[in-house]
mmCIF file of C-alpha atoms and ligand atoms in Angstrom:
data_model
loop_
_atom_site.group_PDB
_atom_site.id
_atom_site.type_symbol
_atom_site.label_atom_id
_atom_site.label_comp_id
_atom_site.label_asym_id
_atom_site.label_seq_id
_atom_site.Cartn_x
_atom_site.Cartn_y
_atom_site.Cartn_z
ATOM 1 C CA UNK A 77 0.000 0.000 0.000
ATOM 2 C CA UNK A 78 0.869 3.863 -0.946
ATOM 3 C CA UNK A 79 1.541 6.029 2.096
ATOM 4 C CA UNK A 80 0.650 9.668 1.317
ATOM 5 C CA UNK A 81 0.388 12.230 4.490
ATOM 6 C CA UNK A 82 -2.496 14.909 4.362
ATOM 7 C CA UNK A 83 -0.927 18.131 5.267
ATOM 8 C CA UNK A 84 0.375 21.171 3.545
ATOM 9 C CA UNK A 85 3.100 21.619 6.823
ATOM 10 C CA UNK A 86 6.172 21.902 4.934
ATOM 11 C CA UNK A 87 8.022 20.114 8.084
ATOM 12 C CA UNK A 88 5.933 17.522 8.587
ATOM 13 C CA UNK A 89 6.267 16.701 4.868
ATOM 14 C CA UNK A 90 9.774 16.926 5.118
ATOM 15 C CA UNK A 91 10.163 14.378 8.448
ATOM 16 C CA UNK A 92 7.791 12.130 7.082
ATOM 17 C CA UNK A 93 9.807 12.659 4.220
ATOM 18 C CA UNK A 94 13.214 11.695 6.096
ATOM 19 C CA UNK A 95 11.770 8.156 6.964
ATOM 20 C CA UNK A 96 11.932 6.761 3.658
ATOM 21 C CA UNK A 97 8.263 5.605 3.051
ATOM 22 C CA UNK A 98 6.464 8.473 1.915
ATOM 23 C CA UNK A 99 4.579 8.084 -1.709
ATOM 24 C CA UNK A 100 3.024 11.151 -2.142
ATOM 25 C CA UNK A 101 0.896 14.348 -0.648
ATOM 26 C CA UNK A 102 -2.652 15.046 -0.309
ATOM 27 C CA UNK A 103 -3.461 18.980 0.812
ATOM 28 C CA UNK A 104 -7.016 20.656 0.913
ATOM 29 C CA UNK A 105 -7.862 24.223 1.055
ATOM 30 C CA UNK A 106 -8.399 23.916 4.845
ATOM 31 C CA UNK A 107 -4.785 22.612 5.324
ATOM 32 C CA UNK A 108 -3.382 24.912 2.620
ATOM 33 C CA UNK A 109 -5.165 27.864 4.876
ATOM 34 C CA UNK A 110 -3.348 26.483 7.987
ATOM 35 C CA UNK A 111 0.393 27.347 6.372
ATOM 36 C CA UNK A 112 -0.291 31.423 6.098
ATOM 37 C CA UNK A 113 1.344 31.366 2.486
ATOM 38 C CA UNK A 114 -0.689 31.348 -1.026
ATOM 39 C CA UNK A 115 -1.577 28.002 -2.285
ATOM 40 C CA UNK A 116 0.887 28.313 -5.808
ATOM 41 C CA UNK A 117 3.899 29.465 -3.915
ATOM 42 C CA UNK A 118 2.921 26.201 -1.391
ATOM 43 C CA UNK A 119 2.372 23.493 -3.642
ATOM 44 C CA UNK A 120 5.552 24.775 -5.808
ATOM 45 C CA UNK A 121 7.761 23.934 -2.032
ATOM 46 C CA UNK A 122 5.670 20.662 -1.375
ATOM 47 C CA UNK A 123 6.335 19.543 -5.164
ATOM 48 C CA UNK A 124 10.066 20.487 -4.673
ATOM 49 C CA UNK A 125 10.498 18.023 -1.353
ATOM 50 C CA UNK A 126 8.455 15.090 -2.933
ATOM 51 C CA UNK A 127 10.219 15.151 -6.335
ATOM 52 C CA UNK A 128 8.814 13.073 -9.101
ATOM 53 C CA UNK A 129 6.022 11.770 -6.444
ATOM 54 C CA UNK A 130 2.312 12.808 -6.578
ATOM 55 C CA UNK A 131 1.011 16.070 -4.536
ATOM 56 C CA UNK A 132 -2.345 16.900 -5.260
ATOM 57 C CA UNK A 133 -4.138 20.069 -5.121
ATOM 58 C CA UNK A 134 -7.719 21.289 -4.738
ATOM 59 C CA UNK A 135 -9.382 23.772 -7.602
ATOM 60 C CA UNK A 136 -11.802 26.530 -6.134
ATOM 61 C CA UNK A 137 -13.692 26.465 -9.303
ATOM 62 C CA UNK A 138 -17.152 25.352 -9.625
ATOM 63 C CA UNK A 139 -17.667 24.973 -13.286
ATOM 64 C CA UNK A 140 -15.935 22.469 -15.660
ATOM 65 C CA UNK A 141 -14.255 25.346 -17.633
ATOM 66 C CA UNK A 142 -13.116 27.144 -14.681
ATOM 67 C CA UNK A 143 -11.972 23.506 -13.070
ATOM 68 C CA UNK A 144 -9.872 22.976 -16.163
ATOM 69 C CA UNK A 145 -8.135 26.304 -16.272
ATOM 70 C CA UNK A 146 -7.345 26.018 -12.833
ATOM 71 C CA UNK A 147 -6.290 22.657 -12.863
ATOM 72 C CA UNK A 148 -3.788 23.613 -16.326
ATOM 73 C CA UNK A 149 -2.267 26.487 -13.647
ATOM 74 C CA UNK A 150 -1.886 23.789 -10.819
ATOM 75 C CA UNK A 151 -0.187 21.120 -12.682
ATOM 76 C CA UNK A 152 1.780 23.662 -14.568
ATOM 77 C CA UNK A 153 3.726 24.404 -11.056
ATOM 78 C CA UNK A 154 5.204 21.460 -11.388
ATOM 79 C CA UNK A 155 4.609 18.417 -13.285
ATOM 80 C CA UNK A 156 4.065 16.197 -10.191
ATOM 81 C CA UNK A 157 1.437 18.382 -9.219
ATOM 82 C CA UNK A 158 -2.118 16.161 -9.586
ATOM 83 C CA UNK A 159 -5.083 18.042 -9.532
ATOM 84 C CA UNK A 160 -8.296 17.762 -6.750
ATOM 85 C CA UNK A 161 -11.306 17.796 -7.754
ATOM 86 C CA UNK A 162 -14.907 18.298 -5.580
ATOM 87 C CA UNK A 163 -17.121 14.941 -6.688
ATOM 88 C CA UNK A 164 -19.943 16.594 -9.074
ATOM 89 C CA UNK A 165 -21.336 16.692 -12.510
ATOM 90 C CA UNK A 166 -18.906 19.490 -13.694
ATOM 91 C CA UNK A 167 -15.834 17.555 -12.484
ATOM 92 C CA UNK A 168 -16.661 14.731 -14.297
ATOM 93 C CA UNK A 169 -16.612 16.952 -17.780
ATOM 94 C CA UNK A 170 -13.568 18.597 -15.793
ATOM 95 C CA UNK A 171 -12.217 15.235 -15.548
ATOM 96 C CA UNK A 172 -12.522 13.950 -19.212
ATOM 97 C CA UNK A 173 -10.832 16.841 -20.027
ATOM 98 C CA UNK A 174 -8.289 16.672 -18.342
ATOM 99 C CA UNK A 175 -7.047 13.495 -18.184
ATOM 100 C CA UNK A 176 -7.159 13.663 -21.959
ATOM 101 C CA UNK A 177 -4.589 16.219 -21.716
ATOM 102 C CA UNK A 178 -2.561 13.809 -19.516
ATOM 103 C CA UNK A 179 -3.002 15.797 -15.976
ATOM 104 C CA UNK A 180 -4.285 13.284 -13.050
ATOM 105 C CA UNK A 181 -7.099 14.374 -11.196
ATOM 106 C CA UNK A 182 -7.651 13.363 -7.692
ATOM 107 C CA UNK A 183 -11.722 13.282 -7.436
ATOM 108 C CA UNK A 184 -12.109 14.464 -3.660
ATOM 109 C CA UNK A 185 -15.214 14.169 -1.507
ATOM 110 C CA UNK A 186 -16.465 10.651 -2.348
ATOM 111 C CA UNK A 187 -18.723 9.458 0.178
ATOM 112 C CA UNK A 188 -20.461 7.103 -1.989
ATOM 113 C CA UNK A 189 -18.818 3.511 -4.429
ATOM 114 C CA UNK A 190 -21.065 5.045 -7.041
ATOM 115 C CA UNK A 191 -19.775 8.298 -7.199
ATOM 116 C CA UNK A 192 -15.971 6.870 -7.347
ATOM 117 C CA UNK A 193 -17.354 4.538 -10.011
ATOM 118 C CA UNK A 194 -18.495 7.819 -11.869
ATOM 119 C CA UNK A 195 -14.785 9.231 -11.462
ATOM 120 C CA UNK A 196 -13.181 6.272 -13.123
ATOM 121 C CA UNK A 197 -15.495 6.351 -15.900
ATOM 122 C CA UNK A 198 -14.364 9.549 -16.447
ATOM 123 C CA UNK A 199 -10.358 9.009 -16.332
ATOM 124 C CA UNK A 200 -9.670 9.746 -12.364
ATOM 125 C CA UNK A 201 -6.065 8.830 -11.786
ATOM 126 C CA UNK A 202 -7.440 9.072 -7.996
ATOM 127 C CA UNK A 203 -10.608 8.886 -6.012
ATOM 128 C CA UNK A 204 -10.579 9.977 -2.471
ATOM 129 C CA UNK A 205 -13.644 8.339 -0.148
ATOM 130 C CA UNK A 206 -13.281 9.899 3.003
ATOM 131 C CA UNK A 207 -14.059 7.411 6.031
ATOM 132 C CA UNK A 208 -13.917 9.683 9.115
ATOM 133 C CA UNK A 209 -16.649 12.331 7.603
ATOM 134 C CA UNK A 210 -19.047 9.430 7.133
ATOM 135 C CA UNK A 211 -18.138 7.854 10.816
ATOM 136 C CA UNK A 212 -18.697 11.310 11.838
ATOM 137 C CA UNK A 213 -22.403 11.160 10.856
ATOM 138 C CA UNK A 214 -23.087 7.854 12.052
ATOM 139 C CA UNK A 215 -22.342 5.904 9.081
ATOM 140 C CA UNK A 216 -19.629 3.252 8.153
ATOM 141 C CA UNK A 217 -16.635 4.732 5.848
ATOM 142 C CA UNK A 218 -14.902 1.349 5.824
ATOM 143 C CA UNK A 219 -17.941 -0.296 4.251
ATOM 144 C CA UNK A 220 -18.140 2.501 1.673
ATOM 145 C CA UNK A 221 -14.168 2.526 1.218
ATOM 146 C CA UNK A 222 -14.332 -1.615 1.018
ATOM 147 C CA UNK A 223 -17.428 -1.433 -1.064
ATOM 148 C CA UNK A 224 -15.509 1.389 -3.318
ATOM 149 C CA UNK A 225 -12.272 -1.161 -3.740
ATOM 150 C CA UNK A 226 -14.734 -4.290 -4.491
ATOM 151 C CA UNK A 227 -15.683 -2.654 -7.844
ATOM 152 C CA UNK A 228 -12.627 -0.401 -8.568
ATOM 153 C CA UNK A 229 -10.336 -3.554 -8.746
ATOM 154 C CA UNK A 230 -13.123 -5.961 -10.037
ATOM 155 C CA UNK A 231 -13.326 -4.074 -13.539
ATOM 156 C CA UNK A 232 -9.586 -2.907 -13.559
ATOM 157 C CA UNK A 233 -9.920 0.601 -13.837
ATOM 158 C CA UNK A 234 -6.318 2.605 -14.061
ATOM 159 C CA UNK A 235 -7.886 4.479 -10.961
ATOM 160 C CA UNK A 236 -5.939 3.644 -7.396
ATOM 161 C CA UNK A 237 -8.119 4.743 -4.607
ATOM 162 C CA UNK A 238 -7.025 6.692 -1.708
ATOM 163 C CA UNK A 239 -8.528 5.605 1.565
ATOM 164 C CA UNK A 240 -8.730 9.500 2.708
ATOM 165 C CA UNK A 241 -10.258 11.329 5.775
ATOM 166 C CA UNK A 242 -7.897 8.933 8.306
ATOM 167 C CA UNK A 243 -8.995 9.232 12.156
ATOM 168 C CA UNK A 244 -7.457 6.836 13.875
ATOM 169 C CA UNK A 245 -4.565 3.856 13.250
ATOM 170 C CA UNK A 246 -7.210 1.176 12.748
ATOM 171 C CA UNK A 247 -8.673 2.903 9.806
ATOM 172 C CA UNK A 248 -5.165 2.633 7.834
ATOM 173 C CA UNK A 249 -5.114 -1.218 9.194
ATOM 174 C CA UNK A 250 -8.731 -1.978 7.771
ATOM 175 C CA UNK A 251 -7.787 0.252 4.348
ATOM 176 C CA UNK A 252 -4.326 -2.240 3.862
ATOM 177 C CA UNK A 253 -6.461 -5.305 4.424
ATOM 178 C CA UNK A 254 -9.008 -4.909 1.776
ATOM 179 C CA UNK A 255 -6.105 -4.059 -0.013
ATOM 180 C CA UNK A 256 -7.272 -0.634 -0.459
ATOM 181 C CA UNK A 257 -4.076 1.052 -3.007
ATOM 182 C CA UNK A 258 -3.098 4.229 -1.075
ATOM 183 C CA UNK A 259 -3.968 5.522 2.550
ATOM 184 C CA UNK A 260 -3.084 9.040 2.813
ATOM 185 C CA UNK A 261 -2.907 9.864 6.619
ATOM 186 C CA UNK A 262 -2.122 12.581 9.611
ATOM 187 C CA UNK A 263 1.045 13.305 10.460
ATOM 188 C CA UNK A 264 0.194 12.122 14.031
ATOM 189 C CA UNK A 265 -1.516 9.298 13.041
ATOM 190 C CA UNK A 266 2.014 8.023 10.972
ATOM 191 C CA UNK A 267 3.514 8.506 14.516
ATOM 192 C CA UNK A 268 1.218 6.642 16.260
ATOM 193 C CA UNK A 269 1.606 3.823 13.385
ATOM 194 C CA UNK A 270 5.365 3.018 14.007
ATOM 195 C CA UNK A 271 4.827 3.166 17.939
ATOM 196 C CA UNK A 272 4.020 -0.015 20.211
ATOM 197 C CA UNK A 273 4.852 -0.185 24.344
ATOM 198 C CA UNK A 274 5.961 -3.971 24.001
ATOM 199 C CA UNK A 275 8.719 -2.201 21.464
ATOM 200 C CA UNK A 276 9.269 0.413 23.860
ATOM 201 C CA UNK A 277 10.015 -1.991 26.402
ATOM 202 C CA UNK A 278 12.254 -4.924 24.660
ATOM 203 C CA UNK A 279 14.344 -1.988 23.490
ATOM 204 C CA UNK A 280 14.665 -0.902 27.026
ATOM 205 C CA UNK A 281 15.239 -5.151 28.373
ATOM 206 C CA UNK A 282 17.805 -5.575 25.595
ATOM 207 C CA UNK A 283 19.664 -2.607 26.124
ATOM 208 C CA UNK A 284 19.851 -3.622 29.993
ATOM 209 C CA UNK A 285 20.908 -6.852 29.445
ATOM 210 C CA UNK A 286 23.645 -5.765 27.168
ATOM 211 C CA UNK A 287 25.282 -3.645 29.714
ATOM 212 C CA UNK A 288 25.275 -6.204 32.500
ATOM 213 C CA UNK A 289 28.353 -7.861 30.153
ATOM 214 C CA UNK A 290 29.436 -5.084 28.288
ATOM 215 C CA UNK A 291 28.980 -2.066 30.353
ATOM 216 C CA UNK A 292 27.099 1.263 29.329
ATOM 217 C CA UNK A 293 26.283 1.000 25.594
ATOM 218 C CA UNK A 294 26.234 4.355 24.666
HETATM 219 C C1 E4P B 559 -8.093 14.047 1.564
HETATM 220 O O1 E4P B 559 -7.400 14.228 0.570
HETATM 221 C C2 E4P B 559 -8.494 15.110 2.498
HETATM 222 O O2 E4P B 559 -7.529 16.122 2.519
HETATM 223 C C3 E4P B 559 -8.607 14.639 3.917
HETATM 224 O O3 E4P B 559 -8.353 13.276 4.055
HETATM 225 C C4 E4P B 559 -9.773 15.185 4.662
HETATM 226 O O4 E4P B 559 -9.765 14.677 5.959
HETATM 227 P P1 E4P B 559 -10.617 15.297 7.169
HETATM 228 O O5 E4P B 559 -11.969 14.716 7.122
HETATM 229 O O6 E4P B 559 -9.854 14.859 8.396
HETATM 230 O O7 E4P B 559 -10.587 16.785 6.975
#
């Protein structure tokens, strides 16, 4: 499975960065707004520290014209740059469009295996079903993200899905089972995913019993 963080923090990106298993970057207005800069002169220093790997970007447009525009100036930043689009009709056309001009689109807000179905009919390289804003209403993202990857990978689209909207460790876990193709997740949440107290501990047993017989090991 793809590990992509979702943040716009340039030093989070770059730490995750440092630990030699990050695939790509996922920002959204909201996190772009967190960083106090303008979103080109962002994306162009995210693109920079990921390299030839995928960072996506959201369009503020709301019709397919203005989606493609925007999504030409996005992309033209740098060529890793995919574009984000908001699921609707007008992304779809925005879609076509786009990935006829060879610029991946990463359809955003899919809360539904129909409407990611409708993105890969279209020529997403990317749909993003977010599983914490469904749990958040009372409903089941994994279902919907498990449901989603049933019918992605049954008719082999060219579309990898991106198990998006990440709460908690156990939602990556449940993504990498049903072999979901890219999780992009929290800084905080990558932290808590290389952290166990039984590790903690044999680290500390092992490091004890080495000095008994060899004195202080560092
Ligand atoms: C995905 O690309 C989105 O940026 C993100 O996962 C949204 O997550 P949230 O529901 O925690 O805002």
């Amino acid at each position: 499975m793809k590990i992509f963080i979702d943040t716009a923090n340039l030093d989070m990106i770059k730490e995750i960065n440092s630990w030699g298993i990050l695939d790509g970057v996922t920002t959204n207005p909201s996190l772009v707004a967190k960083e106090n800069t303008d979103t080109p002169t962002h994306v162009k220093e995210i693109a920079k520290i990921l390299g030839d790997r995928p960072v996506s970007a959201e369009v503020m447009a709301v019709d397919h014209e203005g989606m493609i525009k925007e999504g030409e100036k996005l992309h033209a930043i740098a060529p890793n740059v995919n574009v984000k689009l908001p699921m609707c009709i007008e992304s779809l056309k925005a879609t076509k469009a786009l990935s006829e001009e060879g610029i991946d689109v990463n359809m955003t807000l899919i809360f539904d295996p129909l409407q990611a179905l409708m993105a890969a009919k279209a020529g997403a390289r990317y749909v993003s079903p977010f599983i914490g804003r469904l749990d958040d209403i009372g409903a089941h993202g994994v279902d919907m993200l498990s449901e989603t990857v049933q019918i992605i990978h049954q008719y082999g689209y060219d579309t990898e899905i991106i198990a998006a909207s990440i709460r908690h460790p156990t939602h990556v876990l449940d993504a990498a089972e049903m072999g979901c193709d890219i999780a992009t997740i929290p800084y905080d949440i990558l932290k808590k995913m290389v952290a166990h107290p039984k590790t903690d501990e044999g680290i500390a047993k092992f490091k004890a019993d080495y000095e008994k017989v060899n004195g202080p090991s560092q």
